[in-house]
Amino acid sequence: MYDVNRVREDFPILTRQIYGRPLVYLDNGATTQKPRQVVEAMVDEYYNVNANVHRGVHFLSQQATELHEASRETVRRFINARSTAEIVFTRGTTESINLLAFSLGEAMVKEGDEVVVSAMEHHSNIVPWQMMCERKGAQLRVIPMTDEGELQLEALEGLLTKRTRIVCCTQVSNVLGTVNPVKEVVRIAHEKGVPVLVDGAQSVPHMPVDVQDLDCEFFAFSGHKVYGPTGVGVLYGKEEWLDKLPPYQGGGEMIKNVTFEKTTYNELPYKFEAGTPDYVATHALAKALDYVSGLGMEKIETHEQELTRYALERLQAIEGMHIFGAAQQRDAVISFQVGNIHHLDMGTLLDRLGIAVRTGHHCAEPLMRRLGIEGTVRASFGLYNTKSEVDALAEGIERVRRMF
Ligand code: PMP
């Protein structure tokens, strides 16, 4: 049994009142709230362990290093990577993708080459590739989608050429909630020998992920979206691929030997981790992954799927409701508009009722253009949301609608 009321007790912020009303936090796609287990791990490390990692002979440094490296093992297990050499700590999904776009660009992209992204990518899985393409004289190609918000995989085969260097695709759309068949994307790309990056920012918090099963070359996600701290994320890469790529940043930790004439680089994953890592955040991220693993990712997924089904039912019953995206496989994200009420007005008025939703283009302007809109209101659910919160959302929307 999944006891959501028991789970909520781990998140102190959920007892807050906003404008005298209980907080209804439905902005989990942007960031999630943190359980005590995560915050306490950070406080404990700063109070009792803190020392820089890797280079110290003293006790605290070794203890901090052990926690940091144990966290890498926790991440490895969580996404089922083969080895901790394949787990690079970054500042988040955005930095993971920038790292990859830079390094892969340097190693293997030439003028006239191509990069494939999907029509529903977040800016962070478009712009770094665009910047690299501009630098290298390469071209961006786009996998189109249907009006329901599903990728047109038959078009992907036609997009892959001898010049395609990588396919980049999100596992879950942060706007439409579409769960993309990334395993199938990988299979199609591999037939042409093309590597694949999966953006897992919106999947890792909601479903079990197994990178070996997906067979993607690269996978990126952020700690703060999976109940962990801000400022830490992960780039997973198959060892044979990471081995081929040059470092992204230079500095301490990423080197083997330095002379003024020549520098040799450290082994994986340290080659990609210049400078002092946020070792307190990596430790707290591991606590967050332990936390969701303890609840069970399947149970979280079932709870959120049920909540999403219920929310779709409640929202669809509202007059003038338009929900964007109707994919067969969908996750805990619902984007909508009601009549001609501007998304900003809806968001602002819901906020007055204590309901936190996100409004705007959700960092997916090309997708907005494809849908022919400027923005939406987005409700996104997490492991602590309840049906009565969905009721509060539906009643809130109804109230705003009547006002207009
Ligand atoms: N990709 C997707 C699909 C996202 O939803 C987000 C965050 N909104 C990102 C990438 C970027 O994540 P971050 O800001 O944590 O780097």
Tab-separated table of C-alpha atoms and ligand atoms in Angstrom:
chain	number	residue	atom	x	y	z
A	1	MET	CA	0.000	0.000	0.000
A	2	TYR	CA	1.218	3.505	-0.847
A	3	ASP	CA	0.332	5.777	2.072
A	4	VAL	CA	0.461	9.272	0.629
A	5	ASN	CA	-0.485	10.922	3.930
A	6	ARG	CA	2.404	9.214	5.646
A	7	VAL	CA	4.735	10.286	2.801
A	8	ARG	CA	3.610	13.917	3.135
A	9	GLU	CA	4.897	13.997	6.709
A	10	ASP	CA	8.440	13.803	5.314
A	11	PHE	CA	7.979	17.149	3.513
A	12	PRO	CA	7.700	19.998	6.041
A	13	ILE	CA	6.928	22.608	3.367
A	14	LEU	CA	3.630	20.895	2.548
A	15	THR	CA	2.149	22.135	5.834
A	16	ARG	CA	2.625	25.778	4.782
A	17	GLN	CA	-0.297	28.126	4.324
A	18	ILE	CA	-0.272	30.465	1.311
A	19	TYR	CA	-2.594	33.480	1.607
A	20	GLY	CA	-4.228	31.670	4.520
A	21	ARG	CA	-4.897	28.515	2.513
A	22	PRO	CA	-3.119	25.174	2.513
A	23	LEU	CA	-0.385	25.025	-0.115
A	24	VAL	CA	-1.296	22.889	-3.117
A	25	TYR	CA	2.038	22.405	-4.822
A	26	LEU	CA	1.561	21.374	-8.459
A	27	ASP	CA	4.802	22.701	-9.946
A	28	ASN	CA	6.824	19.521	-9.606
A	29	GLY	CA	7.934	19.593	-13.234
A	30	ALA	CA	9.911	22.739	-12.423
A	31	THR	CA	11.284	21.463	-9.142
A	32	THR	CA	10.240	19.098	-6.377
A	33	GLN	CA	10.085	19.675	-2.631
A	34	LYS	CA	12.666	18.022	-0.394
A	35	PRO	CA	12.068	15.404	2.282
A	36	ARG	CA	13.682	15.769	5.726
A	37	GLN	CA	16.033	12.889	4.864
A	38	VAL	CA	17.643	15.019	2.138
A	39	VAL	CA	17.854	18.317	4.030
A	40	GLU	CA	19.113	16.626	7.185
A	41	ALA	CA	21.852	14.843	5.225
A	42	MET	CA	23.064	18.235	3.974
A	43	VAL	CA	22.971	19.838	7.416
A	44	ASP	CA	24.733	16.842	8.920
A	45	GLU	CA	27.494	16.898	6.330
A	46	TYR	CA	28.134	20.627	6.717
A	47	TYR	CA	28.087	20.392	10.536
A	48	ASN	CA	30.056	17.189	10.949
A	49	VAL	CA	32.001	16.109	7.905
A	50	ASN	CA	32.767	19.025	5.610
A	51	ALA	CA	36.168	18.928	3.851
A	52	ASN	CA	37.205	19.042	0.230
A	53	VAL	CA	37.149	15.661	-1.472
A	54	HIS	CA	39.768	13.515	-3.247
A	55	ARG	CA	42.967	15.338	-2.379
A	56	GLY	CA	43.105	15.167	1.401
A	57	VAL	CA	44.980	12.732	3.599
A	58	HIS	CA	43.094	13.828	6.691
A	59	PHE	CA	40.128	12.057	8.226
A	60	LEU	CA	37.367	14.479	7.232
A	61	SER	CA	38.516	14.698	3.634
A	62	GLN	CA	38.516	10.928	3.385
A	63	GLN	CA	35.094	10.688	4.960
A	64	ALA	CA	33.673	13.342	2.591
A	65	THR	CA	35.295	11.497	-0.336
A	66	GLU	CA	33.736	8.219	0.764
A	67	LEU	CA	30.279	9.815	0.932
A	68	HIS	CA	30.761	11.439	-2.477
A	69	GLU	CA	31.935	8.230	-4.161
A	70	ALA	CA	29.258	6.141	-2.414
A	71	SER	CA	26.746	8.559	-3.948
A	72	ARG	CA	28.111	7.787	-7.385
A	73	GLU	CA	27.492	4.100	-6.692
A	74	THR	CA	23.918	4.926	-5.565
A	75	VAL	CA	23.301	6.769	-8.844
A	76	ARG	CA	24.825	3.892	-10.820
A	77	ARG	CA	22.506	1.408	-9.137
A	78	PHE	CA	19.479	3.700	-9.508
A	79	ILE	CA	19.752	3.909	-13.304
A	80	ASN	CA	21.473	0.522	-13.651
A	81	ALA	CA	24.666	1.728	-15.343
A	82	ARG	CA	27.433	-0.850	-15.750
A	83	SER	CA	30.075	1.087	-13.882
A	84	THR	CA	30.602	4.205	-11.753
A	85	ALA	CA	33.069	5.334	-14.452
A	86	GLU	CA	29.934	6.056	-16.495
A	87	ILE	CA	28.420	8.437	-13.925
A	88	VAL	CA	29.580	12.052	-14.347
A	89	PHE	CA	28.346	14.548	-11.761
A	90	THR	CA	27.284	17.898	-13.218
A	91	ARG	CA	25.196	20.875	-12.082
A	92	GLY	CA	22.062	19.453	-13.708
A	93	THR	CA	20.498	18.311	-16.960
A	94	THR	CA	21.410	21.575	-18.668
A	95	GLU	CA	25.082	21.279	-17.831
A	96	SER	CA	25.080	17.576	-18.726
A	97	ILE	CA	23.799	18.381	-22.211
A	98	ASN	CA	26.180	21.332	-22.654
A	99	LEU	CA	29.062	19.092	-21.669
A	100	LEU	CA	28.043	16.448	-24.178
A	101	ALA	CA	27.296	18.912	-26.996
A	102	PHE	CA	30.700	20.539	-26.543
A	103	SER	CA	32.765	17.381	-26.181
A	104	LEU	CA	30.991	15.366	-28.868
A	105	GLY	CA	31.137	18.400	-31.154
A	106	GLU	CA	34.884	18.697	-30.656
A	107	ALA	CA	35.489	14.975	-31.137
A	108	MET	CA	33.293	14.082	-34.058
A	109	VAL	CA	31.292	16.859	-35.719
A	110	LYS	CA	32.429	18.384	-39.002
A	111	GLU	CA	30.963	20.894	-41.411
A	112	GLY	CA	27.854	19.482	-43.098
A	113	ASP	CA	27.148	16.958	-40.316
A	114	GLU	CA	23.720	16.731	-38.691
A	115	VAL	CA	22.178	16.550	-35.220
A	116	VAL	CA	18.624	15.269	-34.728
A	117	VAL	CA	16.382	16.553	-31.910
A	118	SER	CA	12.648	16.112	-31.385
A	119	ALA	CA	9.857	18.677	-31.805
A	120	MET	CA	9.082	18.585	-28.082
A	121	GLU	CA	12.500	19.266	-26.565
A	122	HIS	CA	13.162	21.656	-23.704
A	123	HIS	CA	15.445	24.558	-24.702
A	124	SER	CA	18.265	22.851	-22.838
A	125	ASN	CA	18.154	19.989	-25.346
A	126	ILE	CA	18.013	22.345	-28.330
A	127	VAL	CA	20.208	25.374	-27.705
A	128	PRO	CA	23.477	23.609	-26.731
A	129	TRP	CA	23.185	21.545	-29.942
A	130	GLN	CA	22.383	24.649	-31.968
A	131	MET	CA	25.438	26.438	-30.522
A	132	MET	CA	27.626	23.476	-31.369
A	133	CYS	CA	26.137	23.261	-34.890
A	134	GLU	CA	26.877	26.938	-35.421
A	135	ARG	CA	30.467	26.461	-34.287
A	136	LYS	CA	30.992	23.446	-36.509
A	137	GLY	CA	28.871	24.375	-39.521
A	138	ALA	CA	26.484	21.492	-38.825
A	139	GLN	CA	22.686	21.358	-39.212
A	140	LEU	CA	19.863	20.680	-36.761
A	141	ARG	CA	17.099	18.293	-37.930
A	142	VAL	CA	13.784	17.823	-36.131
A	143	ILE	CA	11.661	14.703	-35.549
A	144	PRO	CA	8.091	15.928	-36.087
A	145	MET	CA	5.126	15.075	-33.878
A	146	THR	CA	1.403	14.494	-34.359
A	147	ASP	CA	-1.307	16.860	-33.104
A	148	GLU	CA	-1.781	14.437	-30.193
A	149	GLY	CA	1.824	15.079	-29.184
A	150	GLU	CA	3.371	11.779	-30.236
A	151	LEU	CA	6.671	11.541	-32.094
A	152	GLN	CA	6.460	10.456	-35.730
A	153	LEU	CA	9.016	7.694	-35.625
A	154	GLU	CA	8.550	6.790	-39.286
A	155	ALA	CA	9.984	10.255	-40.044
A	156	LEU	CA	13.021	9.567	-37.857
A	157	GLU	CA	14.237	6.847	-40.215
A	158	GLY	CA	14.171	9.346	-43.080
A	159	LEU	CA	16.084	11.929	-41.049
A	160	LEU	CA	19.022	9.652	-40.331
A	161	THR	CA	21.812	9.971	-42.866
A	162	LYS	CA	25.513	9.181	-43.054
A	163	ARG	CA	26.063	12.669	-41.634
A	164	THR	CA	23.928	12.215	-38.492
A	165	ARG	CA	26.195	12.390	-35.428
A	166	ILE	CA	23.619	12.052	-32.627
A	167	VAL	CA	19.878	11.829	-31.902
A	168	CYS	CA	18.660	13.756	-28.820
A	169	CYS	CA	15.248	13.034	-27.383
A	170	THR	CA	13.417	13.608	-24.135
A	171	GLN	CA	11.927	10.571	-22.418
A	172	VAL	CA	8.988	12.603	-21.061
A	173	SER	CA	7.776	15.965	-22.397
A	174	ASN	CA	7.716	18.646	-19.712
A	175	VAL	CA	4.764	20.281	-21.501
A	176	LEU	CA	2.591	17.503	-22.934
A	177	GLY	CA	3.447	14.719	-20.524
A	178	THR	CA	4.069	12.436	-23.523
A	179	VAL	CA	6.183	9.418	-22.640
A	180	ASN	CA	8.292	8.894	-25.742
A	181	PRO	CA	9.220	5.379	-26.918
A	182	VAL	CA	12.918	6.148	-26.427
A	183	LYS	CA	13.879	2.484	-26.570
A	184	GLU	CA	12.440	2.406	-30.086
A	185	VAL	CA	14.221	5.690	-30.934
A	186	VAL	CA	17.485	4.064	-29.812
A	187	ARG	CA	16.797	0.935	-31.870
A	188	ILE	CA	16.109	2.971	-35.033
A	189	ALA	CA	19.191	5.183	-34.503
A	190	HIS	CA	21.409	2.168	-33.839
A	191	GLU	CA	20.387	0.601	-37.164
A	192	LYS	CA	22.267	3.522	-38.731
A	193	GLY	CA	25.046	3.403	-36.131
A	194	VAL	CA	23.976	6.731	-34.543
A	195	PRO	CA	24.308	7.310	-30.760
A	196	VAL	CA	21.385	8.629	-28.707
A	197	LEU	CA	21.104	11.067	-25.803
A	198	VAL	CA	17.989	10.670	-23.671
A	199	ASP	CA	16.916	13.683	-21.597
A	200	GLY	CA	15.631	12.075	-18.412
A	201	ALA	CA	14.853	15.272	-16.486
A	202	GLN	CA	11.119	14.503	-16.450
A	203	SER	CA	11.270	10.699	-16.396
A	204	VAL	CA	13.648	9.859	-13.562
A	205	PRO	CA	11.307	11.294	-10.862
A	206	HIS	CA	8.308	9.325	-12.131
A	207	MET	CA	9.279	5.864	-13.402
A	208	PRO	CA	11.991	3.231	-13.044
A	209	VAL	CA	14.836	3.919	-15.490
A	210	ASP	CA	17.329	1.330	-16.704
A	211	VAL	CA	19.955	2.783	-19.048
A	212	GLN	CA	21.204	-0.661	-20.077
A	213	ASP	CA	17.705	-1.666	-21.059
A	214	LEU	CA	17.193	1.607	-22.997
A	215	ASP	CA	20.642	1.010	-24.530
A	216	CYS	CA	21.111	4.769	-25.049
A	217	GLU	CA	24.702	6.062	-25.235
A	218	PHE	CA	23.959	9.059	-22.985
A	219	PHE	CA	21.343	9.951	-20.371
A	220	ALA	CA	20.958	13.211	-18.422
A	221	PHE	CA	18.929	14.185	-15.349
A	222	SER	CA	18.732	16.760	-12.531
A	223	GLY	CA	18.806	16.144	-8.787
A	224	HIS	CA	16.313	18.847	-7.874
A	225	LYS	CA	13.513	17.307	-9.937
A	226	VAL	CA	13.828	13.997	-8.100
A	227	TYR	CA	13.497	15.349	-4.531
A	228	GLY	CA	17.228	16.047	-4.273
A	229	PRO	CA	19.101	19.341	-3.907
A	230	THR	CA	19.583	22.018	-6.531
A	231	GLY	CA	22.894	22.394	-8.331
A	232	VAL	CA	23.612	18.734	-8.955
A	233	GLY	CA	22.815	16.418	-11.824
A	234	VAL	CA	24.160	13.510	-13.788
A	235	LEU	CA	25.448	12.705	-17.231
A	236	TYR	CA	25.511	8.978	-17.838
A	237	GLY	CA	27.559	7.843	-20.818
A	238	LYS	CA	28.607	4.425	-22.032
A	239	GLU	CA	32.259	4.047	-21.086
A	240	GLU	CA	33.446	3.432	-24.645
A	241	TRP	CA	31.768	6.694	-25.706
A	242	LEU	CA	32.948	8.851	-22.821
A	243	ASP	CA	36.453	7.509	-23.463
A	244	LYS	CA	36.368	8.939	-26.987
A	245	LEU	CA	35.366	12.455	-25.883
A	246	PRO	CA	37.703	15.282	-24.796
A	247	PRO	CA	37.202	17.135	-21.488
A	248	TYR	CA	34.628	19.920	-21.274
A	249	GLN	CA	36.335	22.156	-18.710
A	250	GLY	CA	39.915	22.290	-17.525
A	251	GLY	CA	41.138	22.641	-13.949
A	252	GLY	CA	41.811	20.575	-10.873
A	253	GLU	CA	40.659	16.969	-10.601
A	254	MET	CA	40.347	16.344	-14.350
A	255	ILE	CA	44.112	15.983	-14.889
A	256	LYS	CA	46.686	13.232	-14.492
A	257	ASN	CA	49.820	15.341	-14.997
A	258	VAL	CA	50.318	18.982	-15.803
A	259	THR	CA	53.387	20.681	-17.213
A	260	PHE	CA	53.487	23.975	-19.052
A	261	GLU	CA	54.168	21.990	-22.217
A	262	LYS	CA	51.444	19.374	-21.952
A	263	THR	CA	48.653	18.085	-19.720
A	264	THR	CA	47.365	14.526	-19.581
A	265	TYR	CA	43.845	13.840	-18.431
A	266	ASN	CA	42.423	11.806	-15.581
A	267	GLU	CA	40.476	8.576	-16.009
A	268	LEU	CA	36.681	8.409	-16.185
A	269	PRO	CA	34.577	9.940	-14.797
A	270	TYR	CA	37.003	12.526	-13.334
A	271	LYS	CA	38.122	13.678	-16.777
A	272	PHE	CA	34.752	15.471	-16.966
A	273	GLU	CA	34.665	16.805	-13.407
A	274	ALA	CA	36.961	19.853	-13.239
A	275	GLY	CA	37.089	21.701	-9.929
A	276	THR	CA	35.578	21.027	-6.521
A	277	PRO	CA	32.326	19.123	-6.988
A	278	ASP	CA	29.253	19.947	-4.912
A	279	TYR	CA	29.966	16.932	-2.709
A	280	VAL	CA	27.302	17.891	-0.181
A	281	ALA	CA	24.729	17.910	-2.973
A	282	THR	CA	25.916	14.592	-4.429
A	283	HIS	CA	25.550	12.997	-0.987
A	284	ALA	CA	22.072	14.525	-0.594
A	285	LEU	CA	21.123	13.387	-4.118
A	286	ALA	CA	21.980	9.836	-3.088
A	287	LYS	CA	19.710	10.285	-0.065
A	288	ALA	CA	16.911	11.434	-2.381
A	289	LEU	CA	17.401	8.393	-4.629
A	290	ASP	CA	17.434	6.138	-1.552
A	291	TYR	CA	14.245	7.859	-0.446
A	292	VAL	CA	12.314	7.244	-3.693
A	293	SER	CA	13.777	3.732	-3.984
A	294	GLY	CA	12.571	3.078	-0.436
A	295	LEU	CA	9.038	4.060	-1.438
A	296	GLY	CA	9.447	2.059	-4.657
A	297	MET	CA	9.561	3.680	-8.103
A	298	GLU	CA	6.792	1.348	-9.351
A	299	LYS	CA	4.548	2.398	-6.482
A	300	ILE	CA	5.281	6.080	-7.097
A	301	GLU	CA	4.502	5.572	-10.777
A	302	THR	CA	1.196	3.819	-10.023
A	303	HIS	CA	0.180	6.538	-7.550
A	304	GLU	CA	0.982	9.335	-9.993
A	305	GLN	CA	-0.644	7.592	-12.953
A	306	GLU	CA	-3.840	7.203	-10.969
A	307	LEU	CA	-3.689	10.829	-9.898
A	308	THR	CA	-3.112	11.963	-13.502
A	309	ARG	CA	-6.058	9.899	-14.778
A	310	TYR	CA	-8.246	11.402	-12.068
A	311	ALA	CA	-7.018	14.928	-12.843
A	312	LEU	CA	-7.645	14.489	-16.585
A	313	GLU	CA	-11.195	13.366	-15.821
A	314	ARG	CA	-11.870	16.286	-13.464
A	315	LEU	CA	-10.308	18.919	-15.720
A	316	GLN	CA	-11.938	17.651	-18.920
A	317	ALA	CA	-15.344	18.180	-17.272
A	318	ILE	CA	-14.680	21.945	-17.001
A	319	GLU	CA	-16.398	24.096	-19.616
A	320	GLY	CA	-13.970	25.612	-22.140
A	321	MET	CA	-11.130	23.320	-21.026
A	322	HIS	CA	-8.479	22.549	-23.630
A	323	ILE	CA	-5.766	20.076	-22.670
A	324	PHE	CA	-2.639	20.002	-24.839
A	325	GLY	CA	-1.365	16.552	-25.721
A	326	ALA	CA	-3.311	13.312	-25.867
A	327	ALA	CA	-0.551	10.735	-26.139
A	328	GLN	CA	-1.370	7.095	-25.399
A	329	GLN	CA	1.507	6.936	-22.922
A	330	ARG	CA	1.505	9.967	-20.670
A	331	ASP	CA	3.046	11.088	-17.450
A	332	ALA	CA	2.105	13.312	-14.508
A	333	VAL	CA	2.059	16.618	-16.439
A	334	ILE	CA	-1.079	18.385	-17.690
A	335	SER	CA	-0.897	21.559	-19.814
A	336	PHE	CA	-4.120	23.417	-20.452
A	337	GLN	CA	-5.969	26.582	-21.349
A	338	VAL	CA	-9.546	27.485	-20.408
A	339	GLY	CA	-11.545	29.435	-22.984
A	340	ASN	CA	-9.632	32.577	-23.790
A	341	ILE	CA	-8.439	33.165	-20.240
A	342	HIS	CA	-4.760	34.103	-20.452
A	343	HIS	CA	-2.475	31.531	-18.833
A	344	LEU	CA	-0.880	34.243	-16.688
A	345	ASP	CA	-4.253	35.345	-15.317
A	346	MET	CA	-5.195	31.752	-14.552
A	347	GLY	CA	-1.868	31.096	-12.818
A	348	THR	CA	-2.039	34.296	-10.789
A	349	LEU	CA	-5.593	33.686	-9.612
A	350	LEU	CA	-4.904	30.051	-8.747
A	351	ASP	CA	-1.937	31.252	-6.711
A	352	ARG	CA	-4.326	33.397	-4.649
A	353	LEU	CA	-6.072	30.146	-3.763
A	354	GLY	CA	-2.791	28.629	-2.584
A	355	ILE	CA	-2.365	26.549	-5.746
A	356	ALA	CA	1.102	26.648	-7.325
A	357	VAL	CA	1.107	25.923	-11.061
A	358	ARG	CA	3.460	27.083	-13.798
A	359	THR	CA	2.505	29.305	-16.713
A	360	GLY	CA	4.222	30.308	-19.931
A	361	HIS	CA	6.164	28.549	-22.662
A	362	HIS	CA	7.877	26.104	-20.260
A	363	CYS	CA	11.223	26.583	-22.029
A	364	ALA	CA	9.821	24.929	-25.144
A	365	GLU	CA	9.160	27.781	-27.570
A	366	PRO	CA	9.459	25.633	-30.736
A	367	LEU	CA	6.810	23.312	-29.272
A	368	MET	CA	4.554	26.301	-28.489
A	369	ARG	CA	4.935	27.395	-32.104
A	370	ARG	CA	4.045	23.891	-33.291
A	371	LEU	CA	0.885	24.050	-31.136
A	372	GLY	CA	0.151	27.588	-32.356
A	373	ILE	CA	0.029	29.069	-28.858
A	374	GLU	CA	2.124	31.340	-26.650
A	375	GLY	CA	1.846	29.423	-23.438
A	376	THR	CA	-0.179	27.144	-21.210
A	377	VAL	CA	-0.991	26.599	-17.571
A	378	ARG	CA	0.810	23.490	-16.379
A	379	ALA	CA	-0.035	21.318	-13.394
A	380	SER	CA	2.581	18.666	-12.677
A	381	PHE	CA	2.281	16.063	-9.942
A	382	GLY	CA	4.732	14.501	-7.563
A	383	LEU	CA	4.785	11.571	-5.195
A	384	TYR	CA	3.119	13.558	-2.377
A	385	ASN	CA	0.124	14.968	-4.295
A	386	THR	CA	-3.379	13.791	-3.460
A	387	LYS	CA	-6.807	13.528	-5.068
A	388	SER	CA	-8.090	16.253	-2.778
A	389	GLU	CA	-5.390	18.541	-4.208
A	390	VAL	CA	-6.637	17.684	-7.696
A	391	ASP	CA	-10.139	18.585	-6.459
A	392	ALA	CA	-8.794	21.920	-5.180
A	393	LEU	CA	-7.240	22.551	-8.608
A	394	ALA	CA	-10.455	21.701	-10.468
A	395	GLU	CA	-12.551	23.852	-8.125
A	396	GLY	CA	-10.022	26.683	-8.390
A	397	ILE	CA	-10.095	26.610	-12.198
A	398	GLU	CA	-13.896	26.552	-12.138
A	399	ARG	CA	-13.924	29.566	-9.857
A	400	VAL	CA	-11.557	31.532	-12.091
A	401	ARG	CA	-13.610	30.558	-15.148
A	402	ARG	CA	-16.792	31.904	-13.545
A	403	MET	CA	-15.027	35.162	-12.724
A	404	PHE	CA	-14.254	35.795	-16.385
B	1	PMP	N1	14.880	18.882	-19.901
B	1	PMP	C1	13.594	18.852	-19.512
B	1	PMP	C2	12.644	17.939	-20.232
B	1	PMP	C3	13.177	19.655	-18.455
B	1	PMP	O1	11.897	19.635	-18.067
B	1	PMP	C4	14.119	20.502	-17.805
B	1	PMP	C5	13.716	21.409	-16.659
B	1	PMP	N2	12.525	22.095	-16.822
B	1	PMP	C6	15.430	20.492	-18.248
B	1	PMP	C7	15.777	19.666	-19.287
B	1	PMP	C8	16.491	21.362	-17.621
B	1	PMP	O2	16.752	20.951	-16.324
B	1	PMP	P1	17.674	21.845	-15.366
B	1	PMP	O3	17.081	23.204	-15.403
B	1	PMP	O4	17.526	21.185	-14.035
B	1	PMP	O5	19.045	21.791	-15.899
